Tab-separated table of C-alpha atoms in Angstrom:
chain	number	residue	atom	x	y	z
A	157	UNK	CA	-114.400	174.858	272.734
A	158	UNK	CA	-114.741	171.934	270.369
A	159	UNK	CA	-118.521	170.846	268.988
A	160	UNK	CA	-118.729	166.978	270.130
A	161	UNK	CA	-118.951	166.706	265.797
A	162	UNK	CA	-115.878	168.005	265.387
A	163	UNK	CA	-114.428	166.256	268.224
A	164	UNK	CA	-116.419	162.941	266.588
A	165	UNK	CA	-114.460	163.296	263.271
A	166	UNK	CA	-111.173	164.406	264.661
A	167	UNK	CA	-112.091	160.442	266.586
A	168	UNK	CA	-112.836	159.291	262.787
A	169	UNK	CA	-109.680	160.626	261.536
A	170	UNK	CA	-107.687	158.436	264.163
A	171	UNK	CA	-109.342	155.420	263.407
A	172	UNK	CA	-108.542	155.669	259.357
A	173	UNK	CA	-105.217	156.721	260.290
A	174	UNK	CA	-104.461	153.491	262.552
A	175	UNK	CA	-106.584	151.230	259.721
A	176	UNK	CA	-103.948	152.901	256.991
A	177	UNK	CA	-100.954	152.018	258.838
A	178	UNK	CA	-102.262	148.449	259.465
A	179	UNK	CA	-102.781	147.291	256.248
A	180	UNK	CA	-100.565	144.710	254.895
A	181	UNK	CA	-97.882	144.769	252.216
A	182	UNK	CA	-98.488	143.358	249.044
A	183	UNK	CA	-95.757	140.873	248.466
A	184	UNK	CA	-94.204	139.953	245.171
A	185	UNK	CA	-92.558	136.521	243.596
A	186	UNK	CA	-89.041	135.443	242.472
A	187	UNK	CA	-90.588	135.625	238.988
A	188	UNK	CA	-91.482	139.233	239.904
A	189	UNK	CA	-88.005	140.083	240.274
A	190	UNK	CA	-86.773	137.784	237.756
A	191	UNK	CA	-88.906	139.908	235.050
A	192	UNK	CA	-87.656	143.227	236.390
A	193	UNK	CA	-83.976	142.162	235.961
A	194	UNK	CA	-84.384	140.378	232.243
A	195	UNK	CA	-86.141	143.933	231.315
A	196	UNK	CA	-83.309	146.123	232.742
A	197	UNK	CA	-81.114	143.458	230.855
A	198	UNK	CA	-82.409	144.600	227.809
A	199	UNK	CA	-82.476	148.136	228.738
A	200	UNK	CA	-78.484	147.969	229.280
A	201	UNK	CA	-77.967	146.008	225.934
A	202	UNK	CA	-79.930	148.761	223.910
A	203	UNK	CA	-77.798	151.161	225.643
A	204	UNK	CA	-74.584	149.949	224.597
A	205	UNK	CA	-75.747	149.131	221.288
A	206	UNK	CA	-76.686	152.505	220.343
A	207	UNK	CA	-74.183	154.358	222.763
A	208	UNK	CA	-73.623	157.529	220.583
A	209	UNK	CA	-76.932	157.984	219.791
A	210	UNK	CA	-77.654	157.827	224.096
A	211	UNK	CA	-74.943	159.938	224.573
A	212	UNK	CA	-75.116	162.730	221.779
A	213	UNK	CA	-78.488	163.065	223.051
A	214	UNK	CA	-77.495	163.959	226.905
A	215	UNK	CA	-74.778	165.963	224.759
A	216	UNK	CA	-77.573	167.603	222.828
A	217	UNK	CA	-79.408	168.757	226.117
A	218	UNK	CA	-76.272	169.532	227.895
A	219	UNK	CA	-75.035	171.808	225.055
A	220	UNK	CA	-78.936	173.798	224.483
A	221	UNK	CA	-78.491	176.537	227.005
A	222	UNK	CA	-74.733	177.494	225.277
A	223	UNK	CA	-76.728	176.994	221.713
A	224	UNK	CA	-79.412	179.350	222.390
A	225	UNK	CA	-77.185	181.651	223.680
A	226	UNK	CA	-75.071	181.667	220.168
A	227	UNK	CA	-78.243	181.495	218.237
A	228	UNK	CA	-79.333	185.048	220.082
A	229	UNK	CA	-76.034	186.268	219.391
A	230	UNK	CA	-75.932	185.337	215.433
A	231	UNK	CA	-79.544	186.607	215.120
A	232	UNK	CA	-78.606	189.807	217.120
A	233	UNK	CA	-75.829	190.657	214.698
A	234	UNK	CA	-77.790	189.734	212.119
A	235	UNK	CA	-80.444	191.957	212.854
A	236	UNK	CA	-78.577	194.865	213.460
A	237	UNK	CA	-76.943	194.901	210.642
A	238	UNK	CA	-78.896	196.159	207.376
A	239	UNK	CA	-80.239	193.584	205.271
A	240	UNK	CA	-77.683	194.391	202.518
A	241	UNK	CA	-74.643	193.763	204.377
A	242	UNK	CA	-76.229	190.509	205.058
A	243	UNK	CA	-76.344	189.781	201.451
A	244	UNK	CA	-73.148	190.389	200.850
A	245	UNK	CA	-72.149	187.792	203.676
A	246	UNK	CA	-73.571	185.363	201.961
A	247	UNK	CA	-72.408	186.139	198.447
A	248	UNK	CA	-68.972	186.273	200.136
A	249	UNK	CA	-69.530	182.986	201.626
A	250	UNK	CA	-70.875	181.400	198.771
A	251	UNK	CA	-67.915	182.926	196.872
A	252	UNK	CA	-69.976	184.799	194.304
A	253	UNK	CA	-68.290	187.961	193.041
A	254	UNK	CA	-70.662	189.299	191.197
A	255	UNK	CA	-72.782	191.975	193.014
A	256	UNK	CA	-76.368	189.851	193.740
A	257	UNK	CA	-79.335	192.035	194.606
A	258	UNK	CA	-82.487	190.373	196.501
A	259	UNK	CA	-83.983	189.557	193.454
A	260	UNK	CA	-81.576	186.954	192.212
A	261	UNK	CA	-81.209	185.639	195.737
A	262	UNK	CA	-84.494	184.703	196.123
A	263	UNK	CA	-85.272	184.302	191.992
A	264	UNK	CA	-82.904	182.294	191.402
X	250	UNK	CA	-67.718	134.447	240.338
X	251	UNK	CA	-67.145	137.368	243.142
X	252	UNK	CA	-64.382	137.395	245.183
X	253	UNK	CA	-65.318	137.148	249.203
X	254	UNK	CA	-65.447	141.080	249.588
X	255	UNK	CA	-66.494	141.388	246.389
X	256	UNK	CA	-69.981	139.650	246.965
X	257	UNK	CA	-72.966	141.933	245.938
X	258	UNK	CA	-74.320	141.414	249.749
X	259	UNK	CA	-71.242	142.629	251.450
X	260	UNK	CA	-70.848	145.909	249.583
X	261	UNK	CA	-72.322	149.226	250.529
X	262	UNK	CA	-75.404	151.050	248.816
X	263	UNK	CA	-72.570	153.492	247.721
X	264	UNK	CA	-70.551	150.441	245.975
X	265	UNK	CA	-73.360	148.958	244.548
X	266	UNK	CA	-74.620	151.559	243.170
X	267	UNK	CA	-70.998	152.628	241.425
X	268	UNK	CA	-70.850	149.278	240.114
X	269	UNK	CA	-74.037	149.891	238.497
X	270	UNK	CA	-72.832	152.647	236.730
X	271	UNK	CA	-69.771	150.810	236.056
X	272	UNK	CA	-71.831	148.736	234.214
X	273	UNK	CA	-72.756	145.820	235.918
X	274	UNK	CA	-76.238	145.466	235.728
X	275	UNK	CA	-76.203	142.127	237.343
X	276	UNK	CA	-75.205	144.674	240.887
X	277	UNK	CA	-79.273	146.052	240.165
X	278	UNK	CA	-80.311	142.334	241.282
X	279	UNK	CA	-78.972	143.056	244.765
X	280	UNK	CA	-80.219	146.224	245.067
X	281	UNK	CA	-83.977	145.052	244.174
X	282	UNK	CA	-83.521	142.489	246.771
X	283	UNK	CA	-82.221	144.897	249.286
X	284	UNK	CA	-84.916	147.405	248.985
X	285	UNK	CA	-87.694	145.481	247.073
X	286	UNK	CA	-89.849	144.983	250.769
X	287	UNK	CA	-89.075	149.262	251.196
X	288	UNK	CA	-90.080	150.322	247.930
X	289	UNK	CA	-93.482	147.593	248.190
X	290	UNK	CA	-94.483	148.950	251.328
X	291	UNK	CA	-94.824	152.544	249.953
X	292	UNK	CA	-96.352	151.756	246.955
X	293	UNK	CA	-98.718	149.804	249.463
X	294	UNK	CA	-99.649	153.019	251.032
X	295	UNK	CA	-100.266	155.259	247.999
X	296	UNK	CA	-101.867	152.766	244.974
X	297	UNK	CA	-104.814	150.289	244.994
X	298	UNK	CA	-103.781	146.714	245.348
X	299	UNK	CA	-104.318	145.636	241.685
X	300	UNK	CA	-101.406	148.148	240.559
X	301	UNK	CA	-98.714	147.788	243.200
X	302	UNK	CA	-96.861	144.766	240.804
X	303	UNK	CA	-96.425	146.946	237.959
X	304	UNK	CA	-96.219	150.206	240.095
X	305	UNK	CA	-93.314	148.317	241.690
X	306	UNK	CA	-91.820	147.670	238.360
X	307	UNK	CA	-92.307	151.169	237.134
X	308	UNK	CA	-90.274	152.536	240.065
X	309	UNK	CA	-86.780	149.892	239.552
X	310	UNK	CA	-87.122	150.970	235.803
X	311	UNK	CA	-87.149	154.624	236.953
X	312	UNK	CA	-84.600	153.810	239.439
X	313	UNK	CA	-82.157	152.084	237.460
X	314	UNK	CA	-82.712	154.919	234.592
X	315	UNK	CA	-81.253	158.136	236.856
X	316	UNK	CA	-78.866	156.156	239.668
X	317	UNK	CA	-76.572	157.835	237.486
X	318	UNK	CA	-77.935	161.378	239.068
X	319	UNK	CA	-77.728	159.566	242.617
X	320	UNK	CA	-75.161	161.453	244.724
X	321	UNK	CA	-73.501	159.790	247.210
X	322	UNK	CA	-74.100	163.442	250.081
X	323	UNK	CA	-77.622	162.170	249.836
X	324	UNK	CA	-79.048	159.232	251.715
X	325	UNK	CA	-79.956	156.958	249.444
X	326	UNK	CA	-82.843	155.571	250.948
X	327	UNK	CA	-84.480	158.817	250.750
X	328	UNK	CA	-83.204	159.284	247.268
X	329	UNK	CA	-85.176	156.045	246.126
X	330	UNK	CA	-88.402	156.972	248.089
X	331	UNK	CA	-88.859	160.101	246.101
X	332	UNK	CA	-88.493	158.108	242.947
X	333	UNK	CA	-90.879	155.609	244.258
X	334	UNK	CA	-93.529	158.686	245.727
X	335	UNK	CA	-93.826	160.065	242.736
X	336	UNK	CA	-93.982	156.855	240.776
X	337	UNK	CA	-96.775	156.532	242.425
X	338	UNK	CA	-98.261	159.783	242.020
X	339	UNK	CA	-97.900	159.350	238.093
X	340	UNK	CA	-99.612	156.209	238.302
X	341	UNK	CA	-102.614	157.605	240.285
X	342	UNK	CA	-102.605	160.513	237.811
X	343	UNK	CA	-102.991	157.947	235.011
X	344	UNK	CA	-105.312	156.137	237.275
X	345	UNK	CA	-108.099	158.391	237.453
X	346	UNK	CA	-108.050	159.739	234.261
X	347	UNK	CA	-109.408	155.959	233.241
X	348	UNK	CA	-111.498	155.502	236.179
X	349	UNK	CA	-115.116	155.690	236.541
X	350	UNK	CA	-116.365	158.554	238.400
X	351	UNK	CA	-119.652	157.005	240.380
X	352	UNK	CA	-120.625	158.836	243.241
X	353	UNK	CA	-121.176	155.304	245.367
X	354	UNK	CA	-122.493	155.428	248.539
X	355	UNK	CA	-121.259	153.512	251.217
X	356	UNK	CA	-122.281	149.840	251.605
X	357	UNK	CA	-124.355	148.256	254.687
X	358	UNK	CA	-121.341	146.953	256.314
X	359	UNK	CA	-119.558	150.115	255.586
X	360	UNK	CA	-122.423	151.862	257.614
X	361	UNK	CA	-122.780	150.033	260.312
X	362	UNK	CA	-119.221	150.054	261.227
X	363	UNK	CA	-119.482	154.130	261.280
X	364	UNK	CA	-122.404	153.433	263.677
X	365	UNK	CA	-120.566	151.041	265.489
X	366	UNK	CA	-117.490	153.725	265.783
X	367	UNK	CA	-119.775	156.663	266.988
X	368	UNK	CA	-121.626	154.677	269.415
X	369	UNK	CA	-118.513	153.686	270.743
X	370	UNK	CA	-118.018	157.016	272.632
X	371	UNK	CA	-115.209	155.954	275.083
X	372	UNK	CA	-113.287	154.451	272.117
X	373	UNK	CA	-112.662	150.803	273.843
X	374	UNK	CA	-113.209	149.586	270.096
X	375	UNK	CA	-111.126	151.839	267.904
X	376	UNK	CA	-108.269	149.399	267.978
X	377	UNK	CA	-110.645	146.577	266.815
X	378	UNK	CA	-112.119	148.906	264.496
X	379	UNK	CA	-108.974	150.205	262.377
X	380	UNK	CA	-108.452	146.389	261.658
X	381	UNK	CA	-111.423	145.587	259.855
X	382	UNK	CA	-111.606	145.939	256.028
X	383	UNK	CA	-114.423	148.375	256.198
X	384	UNK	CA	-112.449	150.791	258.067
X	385	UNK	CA	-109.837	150.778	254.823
X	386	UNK	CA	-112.928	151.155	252.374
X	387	UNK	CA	-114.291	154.143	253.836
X	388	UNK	CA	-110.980	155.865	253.927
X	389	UNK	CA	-110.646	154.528	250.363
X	390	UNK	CA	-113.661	156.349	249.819
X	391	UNK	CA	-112.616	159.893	251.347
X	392	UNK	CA	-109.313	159.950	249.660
X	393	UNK	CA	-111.456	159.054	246.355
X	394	UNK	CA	-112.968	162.351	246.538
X	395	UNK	CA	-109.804	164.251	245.945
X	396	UNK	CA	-107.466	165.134	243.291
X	397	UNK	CA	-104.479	162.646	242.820
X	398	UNK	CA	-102.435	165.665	243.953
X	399	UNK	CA	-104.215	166.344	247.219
X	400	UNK	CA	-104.351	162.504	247.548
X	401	UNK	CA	-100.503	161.704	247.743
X	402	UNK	CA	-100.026	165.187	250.288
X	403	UNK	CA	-102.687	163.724	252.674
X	404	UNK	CA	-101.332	160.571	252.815
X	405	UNK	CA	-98.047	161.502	253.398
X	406	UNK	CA	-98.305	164.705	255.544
X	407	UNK	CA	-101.061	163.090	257.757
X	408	UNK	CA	-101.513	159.949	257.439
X	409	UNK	CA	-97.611	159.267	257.525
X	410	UNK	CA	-96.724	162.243	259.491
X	411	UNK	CA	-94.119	163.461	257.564
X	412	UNK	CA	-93.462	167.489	257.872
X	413	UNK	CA	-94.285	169.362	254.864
X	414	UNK	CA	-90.564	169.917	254.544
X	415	UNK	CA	-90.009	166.374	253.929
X	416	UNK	CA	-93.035	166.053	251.525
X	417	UNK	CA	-91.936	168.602	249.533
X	418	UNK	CA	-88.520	166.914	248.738
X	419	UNK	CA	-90.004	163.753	248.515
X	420	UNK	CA	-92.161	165.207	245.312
X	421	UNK	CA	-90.100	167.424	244.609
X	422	UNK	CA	-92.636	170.113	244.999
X	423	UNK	CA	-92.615	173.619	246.660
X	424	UNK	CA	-93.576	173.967	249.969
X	425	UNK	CA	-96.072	176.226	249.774
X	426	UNK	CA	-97.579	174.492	247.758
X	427	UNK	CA	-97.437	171.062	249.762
X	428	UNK	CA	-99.003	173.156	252.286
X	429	UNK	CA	-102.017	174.578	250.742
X	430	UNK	CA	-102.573	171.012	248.947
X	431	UNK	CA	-102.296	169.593	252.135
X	432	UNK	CA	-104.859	171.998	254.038
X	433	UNK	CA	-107.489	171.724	251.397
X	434	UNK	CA	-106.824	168.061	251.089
X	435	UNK	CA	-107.739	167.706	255.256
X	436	UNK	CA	-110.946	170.389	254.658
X	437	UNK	CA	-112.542	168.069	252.123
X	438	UNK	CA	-111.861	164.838	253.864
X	439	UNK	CA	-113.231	166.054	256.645
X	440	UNK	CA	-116.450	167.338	255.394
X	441	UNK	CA	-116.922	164.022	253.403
X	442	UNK	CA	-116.638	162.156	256.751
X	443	UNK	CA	-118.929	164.485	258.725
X	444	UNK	CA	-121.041	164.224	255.822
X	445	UNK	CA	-120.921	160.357	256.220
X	446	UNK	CA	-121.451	160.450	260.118
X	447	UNK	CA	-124.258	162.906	259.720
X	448	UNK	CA	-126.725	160.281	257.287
X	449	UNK	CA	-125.695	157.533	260.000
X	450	UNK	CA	-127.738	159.787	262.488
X	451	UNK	CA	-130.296	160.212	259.517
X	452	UNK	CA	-130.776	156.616	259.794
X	453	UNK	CA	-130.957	156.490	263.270
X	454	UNK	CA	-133.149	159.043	263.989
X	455	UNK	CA	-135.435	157.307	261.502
X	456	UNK	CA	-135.222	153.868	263.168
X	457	UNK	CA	-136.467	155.107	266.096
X	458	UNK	CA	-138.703	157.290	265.252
């Protein structure tokens, strides 16, 4: 059975919900409008001025999951190999013959 | 100028909106004018008068920056609501983080319109009552008390009846969650208004006594 409060605030709860339907839209001016349009205006013109830099970034956040996945990879190999063999990846990259040891790699 | 089919008014949201993406921006104008009365009315419902211009302005931006996302499956009148809901949510976040936090208690008119309401016990006056400004304050008032989250999911699961389904998409939220924000949200409104009706009898019982 309901408690006459309860049933008193369930009353309540009508009443705010008929007052929140019933209250009136706030209308806006031409001028309104007018100022939303000149400001997407601009939007559109700094969009096609700078198109590369709007679209390499979508291309940068399209192309994140596939980098991540290739950094993993890199690091992977990288890490499973011994430290030495990565050395001499990078001496063989950076076309030095000569045998390089730590030392001069990070003395140099 | 347009050609006769070609006129902004004659062509379909789905046109319009291609066009848009075509680049004609000048297409936007039609579409602000098509659903600028929509788009007010639910900012109406969710932020205080003061912010609705620039709440309004806020959502056409947002709009305008993802219709390329907009997929014509969807309806697209339910496409721009959710960006508009939760336009408005981010403003009310913002909101009341600036806000003062005063724990006000309702005014003498405010006070004797809840007396009013719970003398009127066969609710002949409830229709009369809803109209009046105070009846807005003190639900101002309740929804004050709760988080900005709990806020929107009140109004729009009970106050605007829709399921919590269709709240969900509309903020893009879980259900579940809708749900349990929606539950607690009722609780505390609740208790603030019994609260509320409850000092009316204080005052009451101390008038005549």
């Amino acid at each position: 059975m309901m408690s006459s409060r309860e049933s008193l605030v369930n009353r309540l709860e009508n009443v705010l919900k008929q007052a929140y339907s019933a209250q009136k839209t706030k209308q806006v001016d031409e001028e309104w409008q007018g100022n939303v349009m000149r400001q997407i205006r601009q939007m559109q013109s700094v969009q096609q001025r700078e198109p590369l830099i709007w679209g390499s970034g979508r291309l940068a956040w399209q192309m994140m999951p596939a980098t991540c996945v290739l950094t993993l990879l890199v690091g992977g190999v990288f890490f499973l190999s011994d430290a030495v063999t990565s050395i001499d990846m990078i001496t063989t990259l950076y076309g030095n013959t000569q045998g390089t040891s730590i030392d001069t790699l990070f003395f140099m | 100028m347009y050609k006769h089919s070609d006129e902004p008014a004659r062509l379909s949201d789905v046109e319009l909106v291609a066009r848009i993406n075509g680049g004609d921006c000048n297409m936007f104008a039609e579409l602000i004018s098509r659903y600028q009365a929509y788009v007010l009315t639910i900012i109406n419902r969710h932020v205080p008068h003061q912010l609705v211009e620039d709440t309004a302005q806020d959502s056409f931006f947002r709009i305008y920056k993802s219709i390329d996302s907009y997929r014509p499956v969807g309806n697209f009148k339910t496409w721009l609501s959710s960006i508009t809901v939760r336009t408005c949510y981010d403003v009310m976040r913002v909101y009341y983080r600036s806000r003062e936090m005063t724990a006000t208690a309702l005014s003498d008119n405010q006070q004797q319109w809840l007396d009013q309401f719970a003398a009127d016990e066969a609710g002949e006056q409830y229709a009369r009552l809803a109209q009046q400004k105070e009846a807005k304050e003190i639900l101002d008032q309740a929804l004050n008390k709760l988080t900005p989250a709990e806020r929107i999911v009140l109004e729009l699961v009970h106050l605007e009846g829709y399921s919590g389904k269709e709240a969900a998409r509309l903020l893009d939220w879980s259900v579940a969650n809708v749900k349990i924000k929606a539950y607690r949200a009722r609780k505390k409104m609740r208790k603030y208004l019994e609260m509320q009706l409850e000092k009316g009898k204080g005052k009451l019982y101390d008038v005549i006594s």
